XYZ file of C-alpha atoms in Angstrom:
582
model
C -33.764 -6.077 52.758
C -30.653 -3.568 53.043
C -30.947 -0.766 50.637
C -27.599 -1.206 48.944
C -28.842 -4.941 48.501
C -30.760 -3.952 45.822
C -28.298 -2.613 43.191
C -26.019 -5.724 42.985
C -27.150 -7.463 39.614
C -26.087 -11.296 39.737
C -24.177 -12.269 36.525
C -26.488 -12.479 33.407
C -25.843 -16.351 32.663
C -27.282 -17.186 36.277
C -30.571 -14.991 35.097
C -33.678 -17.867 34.223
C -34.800 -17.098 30.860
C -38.213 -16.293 31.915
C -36.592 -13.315 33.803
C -34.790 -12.211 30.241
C -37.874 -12.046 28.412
C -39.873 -10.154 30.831
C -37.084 -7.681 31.690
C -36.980 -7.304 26.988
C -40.528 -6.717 27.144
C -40.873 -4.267 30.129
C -38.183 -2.554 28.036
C -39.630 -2.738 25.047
C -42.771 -0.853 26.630
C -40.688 1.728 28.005
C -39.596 2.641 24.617
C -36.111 1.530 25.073
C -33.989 0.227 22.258
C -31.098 -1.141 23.917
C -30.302 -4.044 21.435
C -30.177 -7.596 22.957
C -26.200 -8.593 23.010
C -25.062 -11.836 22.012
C -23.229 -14.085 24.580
C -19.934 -14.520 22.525
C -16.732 -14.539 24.175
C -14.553 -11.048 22.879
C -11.063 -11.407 22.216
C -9.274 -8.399 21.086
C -6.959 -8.975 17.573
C -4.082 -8.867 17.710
C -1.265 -9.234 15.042
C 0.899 -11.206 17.025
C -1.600 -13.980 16.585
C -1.350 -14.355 13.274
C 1.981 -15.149 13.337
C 1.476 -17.696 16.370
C -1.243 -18.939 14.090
C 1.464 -19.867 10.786
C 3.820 -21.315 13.320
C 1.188 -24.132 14.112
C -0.861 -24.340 11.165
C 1.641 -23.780 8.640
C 5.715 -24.688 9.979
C 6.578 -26.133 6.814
C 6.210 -22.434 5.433
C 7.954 -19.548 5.859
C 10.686 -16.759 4.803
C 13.174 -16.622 1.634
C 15.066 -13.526 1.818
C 17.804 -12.576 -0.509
C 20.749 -10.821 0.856
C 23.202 -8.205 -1.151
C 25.552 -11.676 -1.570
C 23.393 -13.230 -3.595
C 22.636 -15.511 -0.837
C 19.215 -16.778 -0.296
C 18.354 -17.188 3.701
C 15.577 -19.267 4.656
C 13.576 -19.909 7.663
C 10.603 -21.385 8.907
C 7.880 -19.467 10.290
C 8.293 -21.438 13.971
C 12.015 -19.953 13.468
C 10.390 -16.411 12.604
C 8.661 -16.414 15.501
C 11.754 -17.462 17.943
C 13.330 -14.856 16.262
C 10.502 -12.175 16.738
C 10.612 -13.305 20.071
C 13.986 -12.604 20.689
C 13.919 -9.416 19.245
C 10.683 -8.808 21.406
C 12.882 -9.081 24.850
C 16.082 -7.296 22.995
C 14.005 -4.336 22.620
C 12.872 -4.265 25.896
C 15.616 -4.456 27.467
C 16.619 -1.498 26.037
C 13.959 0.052 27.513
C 11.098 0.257 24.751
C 7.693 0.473 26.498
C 3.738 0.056 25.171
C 3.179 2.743 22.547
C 7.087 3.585 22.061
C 7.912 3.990 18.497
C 10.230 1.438 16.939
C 11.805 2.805 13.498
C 12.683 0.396 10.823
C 15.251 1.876 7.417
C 15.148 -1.768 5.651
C 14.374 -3.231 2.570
C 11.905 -6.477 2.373
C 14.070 -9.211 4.059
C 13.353 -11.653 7.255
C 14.546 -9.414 9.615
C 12.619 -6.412 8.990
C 9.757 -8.805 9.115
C 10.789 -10.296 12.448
C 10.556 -6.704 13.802
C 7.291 -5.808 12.168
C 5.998 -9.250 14.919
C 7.692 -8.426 17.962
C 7.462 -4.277 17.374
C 3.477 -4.954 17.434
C 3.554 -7.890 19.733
C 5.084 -6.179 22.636
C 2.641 -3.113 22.129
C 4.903 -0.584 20.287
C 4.542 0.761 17.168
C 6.407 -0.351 14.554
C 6.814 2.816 11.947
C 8.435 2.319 8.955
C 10.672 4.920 6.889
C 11.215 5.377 3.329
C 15.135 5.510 2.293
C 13.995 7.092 -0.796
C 12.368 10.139 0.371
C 14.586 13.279 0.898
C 16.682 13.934 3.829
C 15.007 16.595 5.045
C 11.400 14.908 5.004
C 12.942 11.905 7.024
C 14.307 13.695 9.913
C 11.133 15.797 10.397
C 9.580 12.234 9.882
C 11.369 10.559 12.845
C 11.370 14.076 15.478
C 7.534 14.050 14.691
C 7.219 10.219 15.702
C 9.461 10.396 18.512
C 10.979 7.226 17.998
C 13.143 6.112 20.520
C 15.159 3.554 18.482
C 16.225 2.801 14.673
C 16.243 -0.304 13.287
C 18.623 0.061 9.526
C 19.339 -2.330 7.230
C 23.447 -2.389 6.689
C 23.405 -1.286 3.520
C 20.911 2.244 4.772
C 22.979 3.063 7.026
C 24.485 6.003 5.187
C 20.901 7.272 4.658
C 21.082 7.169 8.930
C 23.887 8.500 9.046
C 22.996 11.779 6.763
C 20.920 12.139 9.672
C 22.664 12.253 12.623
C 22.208 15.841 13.261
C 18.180 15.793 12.770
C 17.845 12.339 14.705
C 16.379 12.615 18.864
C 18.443 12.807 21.618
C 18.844 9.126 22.886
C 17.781 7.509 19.787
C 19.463 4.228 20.146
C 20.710 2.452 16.503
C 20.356 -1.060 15.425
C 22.048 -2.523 12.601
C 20.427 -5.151 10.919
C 23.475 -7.590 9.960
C 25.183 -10.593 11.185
C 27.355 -10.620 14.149
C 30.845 -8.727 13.489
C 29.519 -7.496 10.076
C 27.977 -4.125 11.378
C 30.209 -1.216 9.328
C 32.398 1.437 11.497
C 30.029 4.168 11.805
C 29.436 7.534 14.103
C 26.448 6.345 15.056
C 27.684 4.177 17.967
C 25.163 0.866 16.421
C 24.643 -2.069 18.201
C 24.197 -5.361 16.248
C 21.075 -7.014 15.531
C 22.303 -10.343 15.832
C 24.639 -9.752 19.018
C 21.950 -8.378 20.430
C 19.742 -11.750 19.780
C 22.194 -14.108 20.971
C 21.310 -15.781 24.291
C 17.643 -13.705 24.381
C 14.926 -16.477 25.372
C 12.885 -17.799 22.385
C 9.517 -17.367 23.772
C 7.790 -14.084 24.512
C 5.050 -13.590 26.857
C 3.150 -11.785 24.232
C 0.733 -9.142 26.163
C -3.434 -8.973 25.372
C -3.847 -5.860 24.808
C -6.573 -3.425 23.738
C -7.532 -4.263 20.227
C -7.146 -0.617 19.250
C -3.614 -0.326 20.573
C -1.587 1.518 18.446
C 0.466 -0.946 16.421
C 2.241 1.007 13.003
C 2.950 4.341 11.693
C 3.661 5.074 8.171
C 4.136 8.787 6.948
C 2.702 9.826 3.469
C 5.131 11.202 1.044
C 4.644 14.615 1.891
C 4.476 16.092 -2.083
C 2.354 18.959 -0.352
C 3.645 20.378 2.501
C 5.298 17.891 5.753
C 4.277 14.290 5.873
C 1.636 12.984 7.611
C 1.012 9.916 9.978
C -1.468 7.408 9.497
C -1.226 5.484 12.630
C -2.872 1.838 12.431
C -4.315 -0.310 14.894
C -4.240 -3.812 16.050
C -7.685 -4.326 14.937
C -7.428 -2.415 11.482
C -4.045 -4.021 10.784
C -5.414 -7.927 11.095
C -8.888 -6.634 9.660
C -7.436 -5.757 6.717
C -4.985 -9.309 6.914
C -8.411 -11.144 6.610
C -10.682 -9.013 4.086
C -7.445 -8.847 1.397
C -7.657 -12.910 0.729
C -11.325 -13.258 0.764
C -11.582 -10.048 -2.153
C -8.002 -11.186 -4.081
C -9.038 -14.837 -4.480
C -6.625 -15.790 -7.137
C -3.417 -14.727 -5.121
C -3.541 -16.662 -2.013
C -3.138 -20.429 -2.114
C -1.704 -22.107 0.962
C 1.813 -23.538 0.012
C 2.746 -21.435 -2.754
C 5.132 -18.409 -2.865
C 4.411 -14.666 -2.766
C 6.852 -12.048 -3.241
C 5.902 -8.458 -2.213
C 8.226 -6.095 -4.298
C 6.475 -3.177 -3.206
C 8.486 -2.384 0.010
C 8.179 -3.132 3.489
C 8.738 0.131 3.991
C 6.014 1.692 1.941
C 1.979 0.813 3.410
C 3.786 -2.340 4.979
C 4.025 -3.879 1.877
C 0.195 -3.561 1.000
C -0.094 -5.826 4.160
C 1.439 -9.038 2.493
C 3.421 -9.876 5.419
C 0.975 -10.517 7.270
C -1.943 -11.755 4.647
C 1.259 -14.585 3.148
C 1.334 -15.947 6.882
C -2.183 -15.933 7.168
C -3.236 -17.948 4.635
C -0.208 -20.141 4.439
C 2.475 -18.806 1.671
C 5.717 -18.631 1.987
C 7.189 -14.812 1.230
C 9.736 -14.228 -1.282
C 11.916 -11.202 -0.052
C 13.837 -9.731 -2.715
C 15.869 -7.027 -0.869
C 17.263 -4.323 -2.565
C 17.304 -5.655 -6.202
C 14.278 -4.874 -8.023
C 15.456 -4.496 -11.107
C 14.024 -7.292 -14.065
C 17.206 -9.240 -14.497
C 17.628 -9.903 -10.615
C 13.691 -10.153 -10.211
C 13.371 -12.609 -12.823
C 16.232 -14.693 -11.711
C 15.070 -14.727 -8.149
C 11.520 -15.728 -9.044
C 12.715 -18.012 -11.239
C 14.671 -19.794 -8.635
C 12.197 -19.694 -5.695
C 8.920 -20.555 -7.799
C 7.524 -17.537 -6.968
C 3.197 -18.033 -8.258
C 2.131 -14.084 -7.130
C 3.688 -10.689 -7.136
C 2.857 -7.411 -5.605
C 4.134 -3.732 -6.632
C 3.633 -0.890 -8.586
C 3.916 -0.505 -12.997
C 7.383 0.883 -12.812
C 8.754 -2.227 -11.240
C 6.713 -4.436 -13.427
C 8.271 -2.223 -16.582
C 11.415 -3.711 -15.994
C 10.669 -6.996 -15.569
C 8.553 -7.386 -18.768
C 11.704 -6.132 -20.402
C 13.731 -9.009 -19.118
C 10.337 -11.626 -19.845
C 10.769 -10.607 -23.212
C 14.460 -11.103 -23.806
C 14.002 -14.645 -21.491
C 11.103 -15.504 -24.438
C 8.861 -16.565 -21.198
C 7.869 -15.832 -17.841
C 9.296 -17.485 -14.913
C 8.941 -21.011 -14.012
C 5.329 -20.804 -11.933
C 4.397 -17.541 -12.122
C 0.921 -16.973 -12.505
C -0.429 -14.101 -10.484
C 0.467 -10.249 -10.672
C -1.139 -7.584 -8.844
C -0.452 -3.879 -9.763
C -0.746 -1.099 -7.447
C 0.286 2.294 -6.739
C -1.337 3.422 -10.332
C -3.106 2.164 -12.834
C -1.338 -0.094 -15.483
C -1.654 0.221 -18.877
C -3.956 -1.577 -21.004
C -0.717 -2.778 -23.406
C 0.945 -3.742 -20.314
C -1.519 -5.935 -18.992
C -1.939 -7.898 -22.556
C 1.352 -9.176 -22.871
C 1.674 -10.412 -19.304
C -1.674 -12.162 -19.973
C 0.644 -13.503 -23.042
C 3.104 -14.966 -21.425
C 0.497 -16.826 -18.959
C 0.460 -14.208 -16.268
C -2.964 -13.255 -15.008
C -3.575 -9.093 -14.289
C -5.289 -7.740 -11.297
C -5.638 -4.333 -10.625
C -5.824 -2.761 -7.156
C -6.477 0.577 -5.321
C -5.760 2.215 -2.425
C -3.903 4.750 -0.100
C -1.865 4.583 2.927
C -4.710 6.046 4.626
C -6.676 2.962 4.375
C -4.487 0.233 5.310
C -4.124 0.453 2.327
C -6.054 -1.669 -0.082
C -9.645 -0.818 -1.116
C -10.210 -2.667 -4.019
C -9.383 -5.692 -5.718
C -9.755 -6.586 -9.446
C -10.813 -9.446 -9.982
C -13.242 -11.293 -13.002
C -16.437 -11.837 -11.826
C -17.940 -15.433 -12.807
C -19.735 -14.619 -15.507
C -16.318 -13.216 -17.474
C -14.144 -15.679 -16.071
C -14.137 -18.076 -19.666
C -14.647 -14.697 -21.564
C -11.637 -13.646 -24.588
C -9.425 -10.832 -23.342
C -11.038 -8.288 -24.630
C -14.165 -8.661 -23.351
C -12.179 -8.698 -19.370
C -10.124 -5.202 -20.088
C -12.684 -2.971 -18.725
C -12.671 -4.866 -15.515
C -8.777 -5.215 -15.517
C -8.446 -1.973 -16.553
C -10.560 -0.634 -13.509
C -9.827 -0.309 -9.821
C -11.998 -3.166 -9.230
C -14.875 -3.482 -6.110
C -14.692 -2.346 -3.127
C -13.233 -4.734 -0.297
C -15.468 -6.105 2.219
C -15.611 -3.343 5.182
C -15.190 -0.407 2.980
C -17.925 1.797 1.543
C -17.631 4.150 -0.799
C -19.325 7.242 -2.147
C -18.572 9.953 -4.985
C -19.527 13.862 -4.307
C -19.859 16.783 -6.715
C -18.207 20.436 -5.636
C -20.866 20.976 -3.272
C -20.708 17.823 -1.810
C -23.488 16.308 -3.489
C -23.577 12.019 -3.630
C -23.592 11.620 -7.361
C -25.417 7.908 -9.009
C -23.059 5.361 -9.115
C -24.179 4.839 -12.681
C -20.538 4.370 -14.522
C -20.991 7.749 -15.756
C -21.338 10.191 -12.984
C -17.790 11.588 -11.631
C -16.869 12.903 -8.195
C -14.141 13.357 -5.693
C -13.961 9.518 -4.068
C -14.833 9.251 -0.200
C -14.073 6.433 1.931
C -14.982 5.012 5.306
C -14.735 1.541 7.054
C -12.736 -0.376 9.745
C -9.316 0.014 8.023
C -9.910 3.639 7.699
C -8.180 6.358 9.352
C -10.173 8.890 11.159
C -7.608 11.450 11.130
C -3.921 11.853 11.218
C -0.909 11.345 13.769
C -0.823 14.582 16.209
C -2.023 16.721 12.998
C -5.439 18.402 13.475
C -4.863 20.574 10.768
C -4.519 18.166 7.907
C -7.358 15.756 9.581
C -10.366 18.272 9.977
C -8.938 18.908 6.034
C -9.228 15.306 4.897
C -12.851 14.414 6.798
C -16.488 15.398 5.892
C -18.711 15.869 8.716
C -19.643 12.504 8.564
C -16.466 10.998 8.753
C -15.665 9.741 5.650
C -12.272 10.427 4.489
C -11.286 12.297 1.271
C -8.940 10.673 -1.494
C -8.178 13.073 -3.609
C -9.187 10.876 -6.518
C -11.730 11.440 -9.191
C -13.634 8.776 -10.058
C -16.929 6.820 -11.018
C -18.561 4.002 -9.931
C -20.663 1.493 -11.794
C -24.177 -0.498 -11.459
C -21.970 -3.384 -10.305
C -19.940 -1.721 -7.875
C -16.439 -1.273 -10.314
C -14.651 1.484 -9.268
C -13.137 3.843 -12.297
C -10.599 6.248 -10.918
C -10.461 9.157 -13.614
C -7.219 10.762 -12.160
C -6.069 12.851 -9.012
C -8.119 15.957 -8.597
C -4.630 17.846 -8.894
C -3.459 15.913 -12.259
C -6.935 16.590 -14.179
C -6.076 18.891 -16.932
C -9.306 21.616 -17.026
C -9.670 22.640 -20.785
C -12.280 25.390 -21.390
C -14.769 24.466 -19.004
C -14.409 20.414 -19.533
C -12.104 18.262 -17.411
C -9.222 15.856 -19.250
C -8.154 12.563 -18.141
C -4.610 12.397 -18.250
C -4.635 8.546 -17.211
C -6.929 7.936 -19.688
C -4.693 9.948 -22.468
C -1.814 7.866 -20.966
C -2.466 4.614 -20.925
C -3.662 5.417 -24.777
C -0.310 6.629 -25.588
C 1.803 4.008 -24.158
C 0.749 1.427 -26.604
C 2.342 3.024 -29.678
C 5.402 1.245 -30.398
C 7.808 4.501 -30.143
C 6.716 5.367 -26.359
C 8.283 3.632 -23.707
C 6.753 5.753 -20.590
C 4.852 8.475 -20.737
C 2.952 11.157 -18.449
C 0.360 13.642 -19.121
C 0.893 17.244 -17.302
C -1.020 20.353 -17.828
C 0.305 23.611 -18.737
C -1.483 27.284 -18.603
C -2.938 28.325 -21.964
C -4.558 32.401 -22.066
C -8.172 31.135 -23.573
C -8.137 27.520 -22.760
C -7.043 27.960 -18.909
C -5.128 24.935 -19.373
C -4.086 22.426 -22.326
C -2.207 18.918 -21.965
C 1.306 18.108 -23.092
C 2.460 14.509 -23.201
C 5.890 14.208 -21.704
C 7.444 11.125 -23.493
C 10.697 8.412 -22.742
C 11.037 7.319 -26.341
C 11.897 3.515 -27.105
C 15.546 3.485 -28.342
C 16.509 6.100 -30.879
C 12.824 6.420 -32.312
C 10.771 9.916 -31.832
C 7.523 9.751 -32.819
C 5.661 12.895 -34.066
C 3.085 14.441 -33.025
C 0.613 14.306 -35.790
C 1.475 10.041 -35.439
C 0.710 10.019 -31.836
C -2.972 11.919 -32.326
C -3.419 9.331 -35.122
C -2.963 6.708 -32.863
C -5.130 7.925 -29.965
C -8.056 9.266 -32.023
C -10.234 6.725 -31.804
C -10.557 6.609 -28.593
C -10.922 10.652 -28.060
C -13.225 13.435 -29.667
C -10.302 16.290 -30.687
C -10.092 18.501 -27.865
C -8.532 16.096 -25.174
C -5.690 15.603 -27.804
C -2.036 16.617 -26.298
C -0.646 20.027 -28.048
C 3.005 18.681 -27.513
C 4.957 16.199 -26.926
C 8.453 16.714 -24.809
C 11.073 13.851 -24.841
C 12.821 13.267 -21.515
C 15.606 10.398 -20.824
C 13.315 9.234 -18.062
C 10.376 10.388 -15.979
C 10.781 11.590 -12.498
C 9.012 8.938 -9.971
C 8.078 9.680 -6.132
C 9.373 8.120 -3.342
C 7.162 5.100 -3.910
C 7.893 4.683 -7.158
C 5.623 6.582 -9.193
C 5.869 8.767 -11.737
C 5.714 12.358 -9.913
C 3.835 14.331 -11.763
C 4.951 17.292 -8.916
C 8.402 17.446 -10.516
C 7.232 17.168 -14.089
C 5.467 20.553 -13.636
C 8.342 22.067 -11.550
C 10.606 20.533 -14.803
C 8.566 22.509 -17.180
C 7.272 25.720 -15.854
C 8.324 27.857 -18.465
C 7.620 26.163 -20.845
C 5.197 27.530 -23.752
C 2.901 25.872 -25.996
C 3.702 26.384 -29.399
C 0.705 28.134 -30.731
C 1.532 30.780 -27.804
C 5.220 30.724 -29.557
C 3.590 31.441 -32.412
C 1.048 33.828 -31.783
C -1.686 31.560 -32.908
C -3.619 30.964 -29.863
């Protein structure tokens, strides 16, 4: 037999079993432990497929999108993905390539969402920009991606066009409106829907590498630049399938979901893909989020679930109230971003609305826990649920968790035991977009990633998150919630918002203030507002001040920003210092 005869190993399926088993247990005696592999066929994800997947399984669904005309455009998800494939060979013939970034400036409507398909189908990566942050954060944002074209909502474009001097050489920009409707503008734009005209509706959508870059979203950059959490193909549809298995209540095939958190922020918690996936149709409200025209617009679509974050939900409990109900169908809110108060959460639940709670960052994809009622509380009174809907909720399927100490000690996860939160799983990042710096910062030597959060865990897996490390108000020697002094405060009648900062104090190293929007022309004292927190506090975590503010400062995604409160009042002085009764 010719020596190189011997090394050519005949394809496994044509192997008799007999030969299998002896070749496992001469293995097994050498000490090897090579596991067995199953014969499965592997087929990367990608997120293309999921889109391919509502076209068949679910035409009759699809996309309502308001416009700025009050006009509600619909479409079918066999349309979206014509459309998606359209854009697809637009963008290439302008030259975009596998791994070229695609920015999008847009607010939730079908067109952003046809980009999100074909950006990721082709093998770019779609990275989405925040309007909202400041001008100086974006253009660092879009030289640090590189992207090589800008996608911009109409209506952005003078947010683009503040940037002309920070955006790349060669950065080509597309304006997201009908044909003949894109605004004079020194940007030399090109028009979406010119551009679409007489591009072929099918794509030949490419199998690529299920770790192929697919989107990059920027944190909000409240210390020092932004940074890049670039997502995969496989995290992205990972996390499309774990969300609806954990958030039961929110996905029912043939009913309508409307993310109000924004496209642009986490891509919208991952709804546009998860709605698709299980069957919905998405609600896009575009740039109206305020109650009136969210009310209105659920009312008239039949919206059953909502995404976004308290602020949003603020407004439209206003307009629920002055309606004297809810609107027609809607069942199903999930709040996000930060926690919502206890107060809030009861009079949804009044007007018919059921509460879930959930938790996560951009880092992870970015939802990590859901909040829902476990079976055994499911009939239970109200009362007897608010500690679960008050919580983060569990953990999501491919996620674990752990809490450390200082010295990076795993504390129990008793309910009682507190600890900076790490994470690690599939949807995960394991460091940041061309940043070593800030990713050796952010990961343990294991690789779990650090949130930032303080929290506790219970018996049964609920995850408590006691406050950002950097919001915890230290208090000679003990730490101080200031979510948990919040969402105490918010329930008294006189407070409409309200936020919890900590200010320097000579013996006490620090002492909280409560930082108050009042409700109409009433200003509560603060001997009333320590009456009506008491009970649920010994003295010392008690606020030494309240400060009234028109309204509260929020980040760029819409919470309050804690960051400016502090900048707002940095000289100011407790008034036992004033005093001299400290």
């Amino acid at each position: 037999m010719r020596p190189d005869r011997a090394k050519v190993k005949p394809p496994a399926e044509l192997i008799p079993q007999h030969i299998h088993a002896t070749v496992a247990a001469t293995a097994r005696q050498a000490g090897e432990t090579t596991p067995m592999k199953g014969m499965m066929q592997h087929r990367p994800l990608r997120i293309i497929d999921i889109l391919l997947h509502a076209a068949e399984a679910f035409a009759d669904q699809g996309i309502l999108s308001a416009h700025d005309t009050g006009e509600i455009h619909s479409q079918s998800y066999p349309q979206t993905l014509a459309r998606a494939a359209r854009a697809a060979h637009t963008l290439r013939a302008l030259g975009v390539a596998e791994g070229d970034r695609v920015a999008t400036l847009a607010w939730n409507g079908h067109r952003h969402l046809e980009l999100y398909y074909a950006i990721s189908g082709m093998g770019a990566v779609c990275h989405t920009l925040n309007p909202r942050l400041p001008a100086d954060q974006l253009g660092y944002i879009i030289r640090h991606a590189e992207d090589s074209v800008l996608c911009v909502d109409a209506s952005l474009l003078p947010v683009a066009e503040a940037l002309r001097d920070a955006l790349p050489a060669g950065l080509r920009v597309i304006v997201l409106a009908d044909a003949g409707a894109v605004p004079d503008s020194p940007l030399d734009a090109l028009c979406y829907e010119e551009l679409l005209q007489g591009q072929p509706a099918t794509f030949d959508w490419p199998h690529l590498p299920e770790d192929t870059a697919s989107g990059l979203c920027y944190t909000s950059g409240t210390t020092g630049h932004p940074k890049g959490a670039l997502y995969s193909q496989r995290s992205t549809v990972l996390h499309a399938l774990t969300v609806p298995l954990a958030q039961t209540s929110s996905f029912v095939a043939g009913r309508r979901m409307m993310p109000v958190v924004p496209m642009f922020h986490v891509n919208a918690w991952g709804l546009p893909y998860t709605a698709p996936l299980t069957g919905m149709t998405l609600v896009m409200p575009g740039p109206h989020l305020d109650g009136a025209s969210l009310w209105r617009l659920m009312e008239d679509t039949h919206v059953y679930s909502s995404w976004g974050v308290p602020t949003v939900w603020a407004g439209l409990l206003s307009e629920i109230t002055a309606q004297g109900r809810a609107p027609s169908g809607f069942r199903d809110l999930i709040v996000g971003g930060s926690a919502a108060p206890p107060s809030m959460i009861e009079a949804y639940e009044g007007y018919g609305v059921t509460v879930s709670q959930a938790w996560g960052m951009t880092e992870m994809s970015p939802i990590g826990t859901h909040g829902m009622i476990p079976p055994p509380l499911q009939d239970a009174p109200l009362d007897r649920q608010m500690p679960i809907k008050t919580s983060a909720g569990r953990r999501k399927f491919g996620l674990e968790f752990k809490i450390v100490d200082d010295h990076g000690t795993a504390m129990p996860h008793d309910g009682t035991a507190t600890g900076e939160l790490y994470v690690r799983g599939n949807t995960v990042i394991s460091g940041y977009f061309r940043n070593d710096q800030a990713s050796a910062a952010a990961m343990d030597a294991a690789g779990w990633f650090g949130t930032g959060d303080v929290a506790s865990i219970t018996a049964e897996g609920q995850l408590v998150i006691r406050d950002r490390a950097k919001d915890l108000v230290k208090s000679g020697g003990e730490w101080i919630s200031s979510i948990d002094l919040e969402n105490a405060a918010i329930s008294h009648p006189s407070i409409q918002a309200c936020a919890v900062i900590a200010v320097p104090h000579p013996k006490w190293d620090e002492r909280p203030v409560l930082v108050v929007v009042p409700q109409g022309d009433a200003r509560p004292t603060l001997a009333e507002i320590h009456a009506h927190i008491a009970p649920h506090f010994a003295k010392s975590p008690l606020p030494d001040d309240l400060l009234f503010v028109d309204e509260l400062p929020l980040t760029a995604t819409g919470k309050i920003s804690k960051l400016s409160l502090r900048a707002q009042f940095a000289d100011y002085v407790l008034p036992d210092l004033r005093e001299g009764t400290a």
